[in-house]
Coordinates of C-alpha atoms in Angstrom, one line a residue:
M811 CA -40.9 -9.7 13.0
T812 CA -37.2 -10.1 13.8
A813 CA -35.2 -7.5 15.7
K814 CA -33.3 -6.7 12.5
E815 CA -36.5 -6.0 10.7
K816 CA -37.7 -3.8 13.5
N817 CA -34.5 -1.8 13.3
Q818 CA -34.9 -1.3 9.6
D819 CA -38.3 0.2 10.1
V820 CA -36.9 3.0 12.4
V821 CA -37.0 6.3 10.7
P822 CA -33.5 7.7 10.4
W823 CA -32.6 10.6 12.7
T824 CA -32.8 13.8 10.7
G825 CA -29.6 15.1 12.3
L826 CA -27.4 12.4 10.9
N827 CA -26.1 14.6 8.1
L828 CA -24.6 16.9 10.8
A829 CA -23.2 14.2 13.1
C830 CA -19.6 13.5 13.7
V831 CA -18.1 10.1 12.9
R832 CA -18.4 8.7 16.4
I833 CA -22.1 9.5 16.8
L834 CA -22.9 8.5 13.3
Q835 CA -21.2 5.1 13.6
L836 CA -22.9 4.3 16.8
Y837 CA -26.3 5.2 15.4
C838 CA -25.8 3.1 12.2
K839 CA -24.7 0.1 14.2
V840 CA -27.5 0.2 16.7
F841 CA -30.2 0.7 14.1
D842 CA -28.5 -1.4 11.3
H843 CA -28.4 1.5 8.8
L844 CA -24.8 1.0 7.6
D845 CA -25.9 2.6 4.3
L846 CA -26.2 5.9 6.1
Y847 CA -22.6 5.9 7.3
Q848 CA -21.5 9.2 5.7
T849 CA -20.7 12.6 7.1
Q850 CA -21.8 16.1 5.8
R851 CA -19.7 18.3 8.1
K852 CA -16.5 18.0 10.0
N853 CA -18.1 19.3 13.2
C854 CA -21.2 17.8 14.8
T855 CA -23.8 20.2 16.2
T856 CA -24.0 18.3 19.5
C857 CA -20.4 18.1 20.7
K858 CA -18.7 20.4 18.1
C859 CA -15.7 18.0 18.0
T860 CA -13.7 17.5 14.9
R861 CA -13.7 14.4 12.7
D862 CA -10.2 13.4 13.6
S863 CA -11.2 13.4 17.3
H864 CA -13.6 10.6 16.7
E865 CA -12.7 8.5 13.6
V866 CA -11.8 5.0 14.6
V867 CA -8.9 3.6 12.6
V868 CA -9.0 -0.2 12.8
E869 CA -6.7 -2.6 11.1
H870 CA -8.5 -2.8 7.8
G871 CA -9.2 1.0 7.7
A872 CA -5.5 1.8 8.0
K873 CA -4.5 -0.6 5.3
T874 CA -7.2 0.7 3.0
R875 CA -6.1 4.2 3.5
L876 CA -2.5 3.3 2.7
G877 CA -3.6 1.0 -0.1
L878 CA -4.7 4.1 -2.0
L879 CA -1.0 5.0 -2.3
G880 CA 0.1 1.8 -3.9
S881 CA 3.0 1.5 -1.4
I882 CA 5.9 -0.9 -1.6
A883 CA 5.1 -4.5 -0.6
D884 CA 6.4 -5.4 2.8
S885 CA 8.8 -8.3 3.0
L886 CA 7.9 -8.8 6.7
E887 CA 4.5 -9.1 8.4
P888 CA 4.4 -6.3 11.0
R889 CA 2.0 -8.0 13.5
T890 CA 4.1 -11.1 13.7
L891 CA 6.9 -8.9 15.0
G892 CA 4.6 -7.0 17.4
F893 CA 4.3 -3.8 15.4
A894 CA 1.4 -2.1 13.5
F895 CA 3.8 -1.0 10.8
V896 CA 7.3 -2.0 9.7
P897 CA 9.3 0.3 7.4
P898 CA 9.7 -1.1 3.9
G899 CA 13.2 -2.0 3.0
L900 CA 14.1 -3.5 6.4
T901 CA 14.6 -7.2 6.2
S902 CA 15.3 -8.4 9.7
A903 CA 14.0 -8.0 13.2
R904 CA 17.4 -6.6 14.3
Q905 CA 17.2 -3.9 11.7
I906 CA 13.6 -3.0 12.8
E907 CA 14.6 -2.8 16.5
Q908 CA 17.5 -0.6 15.6
F909 CA 15.3 1.7 13.5
Y910 CA 12.7 2.1 16.3
S911 CA 15.3 2.4 19.0
T912 CA 16.1 5.9 17.7
L913 CA 12.5 7.1 18.3
P914 CA 10.8 7.9 21.6
S915 CA 8.5 5.1 22.9
Y916 CA 5.3 7.1 22.2
D917 CA 6.2 7.2 18.5
V918 CA 7.0 3.5 18.1
P919 CA 3.9 1.7 16.7
R920 CA 4.2 -1.3 18.9
L921 CA 0.9 -3.2 19.3
G922 CA -1.2 -2.3 22.3
T923 CA 0.8 0.8 23.2
K924 CA 0.4 4.6 22.9
G925 CA 2.6 4.5 19.9
E926 CA 0.0 2.4 18.0
V927 CA -2.7 4.9 18.9
S928 CA -0.4 7.8 17.8
R929 CA 0.1 6.1 14.4
S930 CA -3.7 5.7 13.9
M931 CA -4.3 9.4 14.7
R932 CA -1.5 10.4 12.3
L933 CA -3.1 8.3 9.6
V934 CA -6.3 10.2 10.0
R935 CA -4.6 13.6 10.2
Q936 CA -1.9 13.3 7.6
L937 CA -3.6 11.1 5.0
P938 CA -7.3 12.4 4.9
R939 CA -9.4 10.0 2.8
Q940 CA -11.0 12.9 1.0
D941 CA -7.5 13.8 -0.4
L942 CA -6.9 10.3 -1.7
S943 CA -10.1 9.2 -3.4
L944 CA -13.0 11.0 -5.0
S945 CA -15.4 8.4 -3.5
A946 CA -14.5 9.9 0.0
C947 CA -15.5 13.4 -1.1
K948 CA -19.0 14.8 -0.7
F949 CA -18.6 18.4 -1.9
I950 CA -16.8 18.1 -5.2
E951 CA -19.1 19.7 -7.8
P952 CA -19.6 17.6 -11.0
E953 CA -17.8 20.3 -13.1
N954 CA -14.8 20.1 -10.7
K955 CA -14.3 16.3 -10.7
D956 CA -11.9 16.4 -13.6
S957 CA -9.8 19.0 -11.7
Y958 CA -9.8 16.8 -8.7
Q959 CA -8.6 13.8 -10.7
D960 CA -5.9 15.9 -12.4
F961 CA -4.7 17.0 -9.0
I962 CA -4.6 13.4 -7.7
T963 CA -2.8 12.2 -10.8
A964 CA -0.2 14.9 -10.8
R965 CA 0.5 14.6 -7.1
N966 CA 0.9 10.8 -7.3
E967 CA 3.3 11.1 -10.3
I968 CA 5.5 13.9 -9.1
A969 CA 5.2 14.3 -5.3
L970 CA 3.8 11.4 -3.4
D971 CA 5.9 8.5 -2.3
V972 CA 6.8 6.2 0.7
G973 CA 10.2 6.4 2.4
I974 CA 12.4 3.3 2.6
G975 CA 14.2 2.1 5.7
R976 CA 17.8 1.1 5.3
A977 CA 21.2 0.9 6.9
A978 CA 23.4 3.9 5.8
P979 CA 26.0 2.4 3.3
L980 CA 28.5 5.2 4.1
A981 CA 28.8 7.9 6.7
S982 CA 26.3 10.5 5.6
T983 CA 24.6 13.8 6.7
C984 CA 20.9 13.9 7.7
A985 CA 18.9 16.2 5.4
G986 CA 16.7 17.1 8.4
C987 CA 19.1 18.1 11.2
S988 CA 22.4 18.3 9.2
K989 CA 24.1 16.0 11.8
S990 CA 26.0 12.9 10.8
I991 CA 24.6 9.4 10.2
P992 CA 27.2 6.8 10.9
T993 CA 27.8 3.9 8.6
Q994 CA 25.3 1.0 9.0
Q995 CA 23.0 3.1 11.2
A996 CA 19.3 2.8 10.5
C997 CA 18.0 5.7 8.4
V998 CA 15.2 6.7 6.0
A999 CA 15.7 7.3 2.2
A1000 CA 13.3 9.4 0.3
P1001 CA 13.5 8.2 -3.3
R1002 CA 12.0 11.4 -4.8
Q1003 CA 14.9 13.4 -3.2
G1004 CA 17.6 11.3 -4.8
N1005 CA 20.3 10.2 -2.4
L1006 CA 19.2 12.2 0.6
L1007 CA 19.0 10.3 3.9
Y1008 CA 17.2 11.2 7.3
H1009 CA 17.5 10.0 10.8
P1010 CA 14.1 8.2 11.5
A1011 CA 13.2 11.0 14.1
C1012 CA 14.0 13.7 11.5
F1013 CA 11.7 12.4 8.8
R1014 CA 9.0 15.0 9.5
C1015 CA 6.6 17.3 7.7
T1016 CA 8.1 20.7 7.0
K1017 CA 4.8 22.5 7.8
C1018 CA 3.5 20.7 11.0
D1019 CA 6.8 19.1 12.1
D1020 CA 4.9 15.9 12.8
L1021 CA 6.6 12.5 12.3
L1022 CA 5.6 11.3 8.8
V1023 CA 3.3 8.3 9.4
D1024 CA 4.3 5.1 7.7
L1025 CA 7.0 7.1 5.9
A1026 CA 4.4 8.5 3.5
Y1027 CA 5.5 11.9 2.2
C1028 CA 5.2 14.4 -0.6
V1029 CA 7.9 16.6 -2.1
K1030 CA 7.7 20.2 -3.1
D1031 CA 10.6 22.5 -3.7
N1032 CA 12.8 19.8 -2.4
Q1033 CA 11.1 19.9 1.0
I1034 CA 9.0 17.0 2.4
F1035 CA 5.4 17.4 3.6
C1036 CA 2.7 15.2 4.9
E1037 CA 0.0 14.8 2.2
R1038 CA -2.4 17.1 4.0
H1039 CA 0.0 20.1 4.1
Y1040 CA 1.3 19.4 0.6
A1041 CA -2.2 19.6 -0.7
E1042 CA -2.8 22.9 1.2
T1043 CA 0.2 24.5 -0.5
L1044 CA -1.8 24.1 -3.8
K1045 CA -5.4 24.3 -2.9
P1046 CA -7.5 25.9 -0.1
R1047 CA -9.1 23.5 2.4
C1048 CA -12.6 24.1 3.9
A1049 CA -12.3 24.6 7.6
S1050 CA -15.7 22.9 8.1
C1051 CA -15.8 19.8 6.0
D1052 CA -12.0 19.4 5.7
E1053 CA -12.2 18.9 1.9
L1054 CA -10.0 20.7 -0.6
I1055 CA -11.8 23.4 -2.5
F1056 CA -11.7 23.1 -6.3
S1057 CA -14.3 25.7 -7.2
G1058 CA -13.3 29.2 -8.0
E1059 CA -15.8 30.7 -5.5
Y1060 CA -15.3 30.2 -1.8
T1061 CA -15.5 32.2 1.5
K1062 CA -12.5 33.6 3.4
A1063 CA -13.2 34.4 7.0
M1064 CA -11.5 34.2 10.4
N1065 CA -8.2 33.7 8.4
K1066 CA -9.6 30.4 7.1
D1067 CA -11.1 29.1 3.9
W1068 CA -14.6 27.7 3.6
H1069 CA -17.1 26.4 1.1
G1070 CA -19.7 29.1 0.8
Q1071 CA -22.4 26.9 2.3
H1072 CA -20.1 25.7 5.1
F1073 CA -19.3 29.0 6.8
C1074 CA -22.1 28.6 9.4
C1075 CA -23.2 29.8 12.8
W1076 CA -21.7 27.7 15.6
Q1077 CA -25.1 27.6 17.3
C1078 CA -27.8 27.2 14.6
D1079 CA -25.7 26.1 11.6
E1080 CA -27.2 28.7 9.3
S1081 CA -24.9 30.0 6.6
L1082 CA -23.0 33.2 7.5
T1083 CA -21.7 33.9 4.0
G1084 CA -22.5 37.5 3.3
Q1085 CA -24.1 38.0 6.7
R1086 CA -23.0 39.8 9.9
Y1087 CA -21.5 37.5 12.5
V1088 CA -19.8 37.8 15.9
L1089 CA -16.8 35.9 17.2
R1090 CA -17.0 34.3 20.6
D1091 CA -14.2 32.0 21.8
D1092 CA -13.0 31.9 18.2
H1093 CA -16.3 30.5 16.9
P1094 CA -18.6 32.5 14.6
Y1095 CA -22.3 33.2 15.6
C1096 CA -25.0 34.8 13.7
V1097 CA -26.4 38.0 15.3
A1098 CA -29.6 36.4 16.5
C1099 CA -27.9 33.4 18.2
Y1100 CA -25.2 35.6 19.8
E1101 CA -27.8 37.9 21.3
S1102 CA -30.0 35.1 22.5
V1103 CA -27.1 33.2 24.1
F1104 CA -24.6 35.8 25.2
A1105 CA -26.3 39.2 25.3
N1106 CA -26.9 41.0 28.6
A1107 CA -30.1 42.6 29.9
C1108 CA -30.5 46.3 30.4
E1109 CA -30.3 47.2 34.1
K1110 CA -33.0 49.8 33.6
C1111 CA -35.6 48.2 31.3
G1112 CA -34.6 44.5 31.5
R1113 CA -34.6 44.1 27.7
T1114 CA -31.8 42.4 25.8
I1115 CA -29.0 44.7 24.7
G1116 CA -27.9 43.9 21.2
I1117 CA -24.5 43.7 19.7
D1118 CA -24.6 47.4 18.6
S1119 CA -24.3 48.3 22.3
K1120 CA -21.1 48.5 24.3
S1121 CA -19.8 47.3 27.6
L1122 CA -18.7 50.1 30.0
L1123 CA -16.3 49.4 32.8
L1124 CA -16.7 51.9 35.6
L1125 CA -13.5 52.1 37.7
N1126 CA -13.3 54.1 40.9
M1127 CA -9.6 54.9 41.0
T1128 CA -9.7 56.2 44.6
D1129 CA -9.7 52.6 45.8
V1130 CA -6.5 51.9 43.9
F1131 CA -4.2 54.5 45.2
N1132 CA -5.2 54.6 48.9
D1133 CA -2.4 54.7 51.4
Q1134 CA -3.3 51.1 52.2
F1135 CA -3.9 49.0 49.0
H1136 CA -7.0 46.8 49.0
S1137 CA -7.2 43.9 46.5
K1138 CA -11.0 44.2 46.1
L1139 CA -11.3 47.0 43.6
N1140 CA -14.5 48.9 43.1
L1141 CA -14.9 47.8 39.5
K1142 CA -18.3 47.5 37.9
T1143 CA -19.2 46.3 34.4
K1144 CA -22.3 47.5 32.7
T1145 CA -23.6 47.0 29.1
V1146 CA -25.0 50.3 27.9
G1147 CA -25.9 52.2 24.8
A1148 CA -24.1 54.8 22.8
D1149 CA -25.6 57.7 24.7
R1150 CA -24.2 56.5 28.0
I1151 CA -20.8 56.0 26.4
K1152 CA -20.9 59.6 25.1
K1153 CA -21.8 60.9 28.5
A1154 CA -18.9 59.1 30.1
K1155 CA -16.5 60.6 27.6
D1156 CA -17.9 64.1 27.8
T1157 CA -17.7 64.1 31.6
N1158 CA -14.2 62.6 31.6
E1159 CA -15.2 59.6 33.7
D1160 CA -12.5 57.2 34.5
V1161 CA -13.8 54.3 32.4
A1162 CA -12.7 51.6 30.0
I1163 CA -14.9 50.8 27.0
L1164 CA -15.2 47.4 25.5
S1165 CA -16.9 47.4 22.1
M1166 CA -17.3 45.3 19.0
E1167 CA -16.1 46.1 15.4
L1168 CA -19.2 45.8 13.2
P1169 CA -19.6 46.2 9.4
G1170 CA -19.9 49.7 8.2
E1171 CA -18.0 51.4 11.1
N1172 CA -14.6 51.6 9.5
K1173 CA -13.2 53.7 12.4
P1174 CA -9.4 54.2 12.6
F1175 CA -7.7 51.8 14.9
N1176 CA -4.2 51.4 16.2
C1177 CA -3.5 48.8 18.9
N1178 CA -1.4 50.4 21.8
L1179 CA 0.9 47.3 21.8
G1180 CA 2.3 48.4 18.4
D1181 CA 4.9 45.9 17.1
D1182 CA 4.1 43.6 20.0
C1183 CA 0.4 43.3 19.0
L1184 CA -0.7 39.7 19.6
L1185 CA -2.8 39.7 16.4
G1186 CA 0.3 40.6 14.3
D1187 CA -1.1 43.8 12.8
P1188 CA -1.8 46.7 15.2
K1189 CA -3.9 48.6 12.7
K1190 CA -6.1 45.7 11.8
L1191 CA -9.4 45.0 13.6
P1192 CA -11.3 42.1 12.0
L1193 CA -15.1 42.3 11.9
G1194 CA -16.7 40.6 14.9
T1195 CA -13.8 41.1 17.2
K1196 CA -13.7 43.4 20.3
K1197 CA -11.6 46.4 21.1
M1198 CA -10.8 48.0 24.4
E1199 CA -10.6 51.8 24.8
Y1200 CA -9.1 53.5 27.9
K1201 CA -8.3 57.2 28.0
T1202 CA -6.9 58.0 24.6
R1203 CA -5.5 54.5 23.9
Q1204 CA -6.9 51.4 22.1
W1205 CA -6.2 47.7 22.2
H1206 CA -7.5 44.5 20.7
E1207 CA -9.4 42.7 23.4
K1208 CA -6.7 40.1 23.6
C1209 CA -3.9 42.7 23.6
F1210 CA -5.4 44.6 26.6
C1211 CA -3.4 42.5 29.0
C1212 CA -1.3 42.8 32.1
V1213 CA 2.1 44.2 31.5
V1214 CA 3.6 41.6 33.8
C1215 CA 1.8 38.2 33.4
K1216 CA 0.4 39.0 29.9
T1217 CA -3.0 37.7 30.9
P1218 CA -5.9 39.4 29.0
I1219 CA -7.8 41.7 31.3
G1220 CA -11.3 41.1 29.8
T1221 CA -13.8 42.5 32.2
Q1222 CA -11.7 41.8 35.3
S1223 CA -10.1 44.3 37.6
F1224 CA -7.1 46.3 36.4
I1225 CA -5.0 49.1 37.6
P1226 CA -3.4 51.7 35.3
R1227 CA 0.0 53.0 36.5
E1228 CA 2.4 55.2 34.6
Q1229 CA 1.0 54.2 31.2
E1230 CA 1.1 50.5 32.0
I1231 CA -1.9 48.2 32.7
Y1232 CA -1.7 45.7 35.6
C1233 CA -4.1 43.0 36.7
A1234 CA -4.9 43.2 40.4
K1235 CA -2.7 40.2 41.3
C1236 CA 0.4 41.6 39.6
Y1237 CA -0.2 45.0 41.0
E1238 CA -0.3 43.6 44.4
E1239 CA 2.9 41.6 43.8
K1240 CA 4.8 44.7 42.6
Y1241 CA 3.4 47.7 44.6
A1242 CA 1.3 46.6 47.6
T1243 CA 2.6 46.8 51.1
R1244 CA 4.1 43.5 52.3
C1245 CA 4.5 42.0 55.7
V1246 CA 8.2 42.0 56.8
K1247 CA 7.8 38.6 58.3
C1248 CA 5.9 36.5 55.7
N1249 CA 6.4 38.8 52.7
K1250 CA 2.7 38.5 51.7
V1251 CA 0.5 41.4 50.8
I1252 CA -1.2 43.3 53.7
T1253 CA -4.7 43.8 52.4
S1254 CA -6.3 45.2 55.6
G1255 CA -5.2 46.3 59.0
G1256 CA -1.7 45.6 59.9
V1257 CA 0.9 46.7 62.5
T1258 CA 3.9 49.0 62.2
Y1259 CA 6.9 48.2 64.4
K1260 CA 10.2 50.0 64.0
N1261 CA 8.8 51.6 60.8
E1262 CA 8.2 48.2 59.2
P1263 CA 4.8 46.7 58.3
W1264 CA 3.4 43.4 59.8
H1265 CA 0.2 41.5 59.5
R1266 CA -1.5 41.5 62.9
E1267 CA -1.4 37.8 63.0
C1268 CA 2.4 37.8 62.1
F1269 CA 3.4 40.3 64.8
T1270 CA 4.0 37.7 67.5
C1271 CA 6.3 37.0 70.4
T1272 CA 9.6 35.8 69.1
N1273 CA 9.6 33.0 71.7
C1274 CA 6.0 31.7 72.1
N1275 CA 4.3 33.2 69.0
T1276 CA 1.6 34.7 71.1
S1277 CA 0.0 37.7 69.2
L1278 CA 1.3 41.0 70.3
A1279 CA -1.1 43.2 68.4
G1280 CA -2.8 45.4 70.9
A1281 CA -0.8 43.9 73.8
R1282 CA 2.0 45.1 75.9
F1283 CA 5.5 43.8 74.9
T1284 CA 9.1 44.7 75.1
S1285 CA 12.1 44.0 72.8
R1286 CA 15.5 42.5 72.9
D1287 CA 18.0 42.8 70.0
D1288 CA 15.2 44.4 68.0
K1289 CA 13.0 41.4 68.4
P1290 CA 9.6 41.6 70.2
Y1291 CA 8.7 39.5 73.2
C1292 CA 5.7 39.2 75.4
A1293 CA 6.2 40.2 79.0
D1294 CA 6.2 36.6 80.2
C1295 CA 8.8 35.3 77.7
F1296 CA 11.0 38.4 78.2
G1297 CA 11.0 37.8 82.0
E1298 CA 11.7 34.1 81.6
L1299 CA 14.5 34.6 79.1
F1300 CA 16.2 37.9 80.1
A1301 CA 14.9 39.5 83.3
K1302 CA 16.7 39.5 86.7
R1303 CA 15.3 37.0 89.2
C1304 CA 14.2 37.7 92.7
T1305 CA 16.5 36.2 95.4
A1306 CA 13.5 35.4 97.6
C1307 CA 10.9 33.9 95.2
S1308 CA 13.2 33.0 92.2
K1309 CA 10.6 34.5 89.9
P1310 CA 11.7 37.1 87.2
I1311 CA 11.4 40.7 88.0
T1312 CA 9.4 42.1 85.1
G1313 CA 7.1 45.0 84.4
I1314 CA 6.4 47.6 81.8
G1315 CA 7.3 51.2 82.4
G1316 CA 9.9 51.1 85.2
T1317 CA 9.2 48.4 87.8
K1318 CA 10.8 49.1 91.2
F1319 CA 13.0 46.5 92.8
I1320 CA 15.8 46.2 95.3
S1321 CA 19.4 45.3 94.4
F1322 CA 22.2 44.5 96.8
E1323 CA 25.5 42.8 96.1
D1324 CA 24.4 41.2 92.9
R1325 CA 21.2 40.1 94.5
H1326 CA 17.7 41.4 93.5
W1327 CA 14.3 41.3 95.2
H1328 CA 10.8 42.3 94.3
N1329 CA 9.7 45.1 96.6
D1330 CA 7.1 42.7 98.0
C1331 CA 9.7 40.0 98.6
F1332 CA 12.2 42.3 100.4
F1333 CA 11.4 41.6 104.1
C1334 CA 13.1 40.5 107.3
A1335 CA 13.9 36.8 107.3
S1336 CA 12.9 36.6 111.1
C1337 CA 9.9 38.8 111.6
R1338 CA 8.7 39.1 108.0
T1339 CA 8.6 42.9 108.3
S1340 CA 9.1 44.8 105.0
L1341 CA 12.5 46.3 104.7
V1342 CA 11.7 48.6 101.7
G1343 CA 13.0 52.1 102.6
R1344 CA 14.6 50.8 105.9
G1345 CA 18.0 49.8 107.0
F1346 CA 18.9 46.1 107.1
I1347 CA 21.7 43.7 108.2
T1348 CA 22.9 40.6 106.4
D1349 CA 22.9 37.4 108.3
G1350 CA 24.6 34.9 106.0
D1351 CA 22.3 34.7 103.0
D1352 CA 19.4 36.3 104.9
I1353 CA 18.6 39.9 105.5
I1354 CA 17.1 40.9 108.8
C1355 CA 15.8 44.1 110.3
P1356 CA 17.9 46.0 113.0
D1357 CA 15.6 44.9 115.8
C1358 CA 16.0 41.2 115.0
A1359 CA 19.8 41.7 114.7
K1360 CA 20.0 43.1 118.2
Q1361 CA 18.0 40.2 119.6
K1362 CA 20.5 37.7 118.0
L1363 CA 23.4 39.5 119.6
M1364 CA 22.0 39.5 123.2

């Protein structure tokens, strides 16, 4: 038996109908099952990536996709000039170079560059195969095939076309940016818009603002669109399989449209149409999967706490407004039942409550952000989304954010102050005590010097940087110095030993005629007797006691 025959005997993987293009293509090539190369869903259950993240657009694939448009025949072969695409209407290499010189390098489809890759991705994104041919669709019901064909025919006759590259015959105005197009400058003409011209960089979809790939466009209300977004102005598109929906019945959820059978749990892929579901990271989950993957366990009994329970944030505010602010707040998060929530409210506990909006509740809601609500409507709380309650105010979970950095709080530490909500970091930045030297927050300990706060490690000698916290020091010009540095830099020096005369708290020393001595250094130069408290006589630079002075005179 040949290797090929062995491969043909392999039983196809049952998950192929849910695989994305990359996984499916690899499987079909390895096991020689090219007949299975078809997709059922836009997202695979393994990596959850979208079809346009994986589809490989090779040379023949791109030409086939554009061939469905019946585009104008090119007078130049793009690849002989080093490009994956050359605008129709341009007849010389000079015109082509001038045309592409107006685009950034990453948008120029030069072979072997990022521009070629960008073009391939735009082909997949802007010209989905399922919009161009019935053979590429898998979910058009037999009774809706005529409607699909009518849509294709009408679009091709009145809207779809390919732009033409040309040199502007006269000075014109760009229909995209309203700026001038000089005579003979490369531009794009859109035949379905009459005499309108565009800069090459301005020939973009009105909806997504993406550069129109290979100059393919559709016109509606005298505006240009990529084919994808033109189609979506007329028909809903399933967020799962990416096909247009021609049936009268479909599901609307999460601000998207879905085939009824395609609105499925992100985990188990079971249909959610007509079922309760929960949003997590913008993905829908059935109740069973959400509870098995994300639910918490009860601290008391250890059993899973379902979605009908609520999260309770216990916040001890005494740690927030202490005289010395600490960044580690005493914030605890617990998942509890309705009874515990009621008790917290009845006893006026300082708590924030995070809960989920479920079918059947229909409680009044008004996001505290008002017109600044991040979801657009402060009174709307979609099913499956969470809300935060604190004191008498409510927020969408995403709207419960720091007033400074706008980061959602979630279940992290927060500090309420004067009706505003702060994350711990921003509260520290705005209100916490800061070291006068490094300007950073003092979170523990600290030293006060001349009524100003310092980190212990920042309160150092101005000269040698030795820590002065807990040590004896003195100051000069309002700057702190350790005793050694102060003596070396500023103290009087002993005439006898040349060392600085230093000390804290009133050190005694002897001064005479601009000369100074330590008490221990003030002695007779001849007999070495201490002269502290006694009379003395100068002998040149020396000082001597009266007895030694008499002997020198005899």
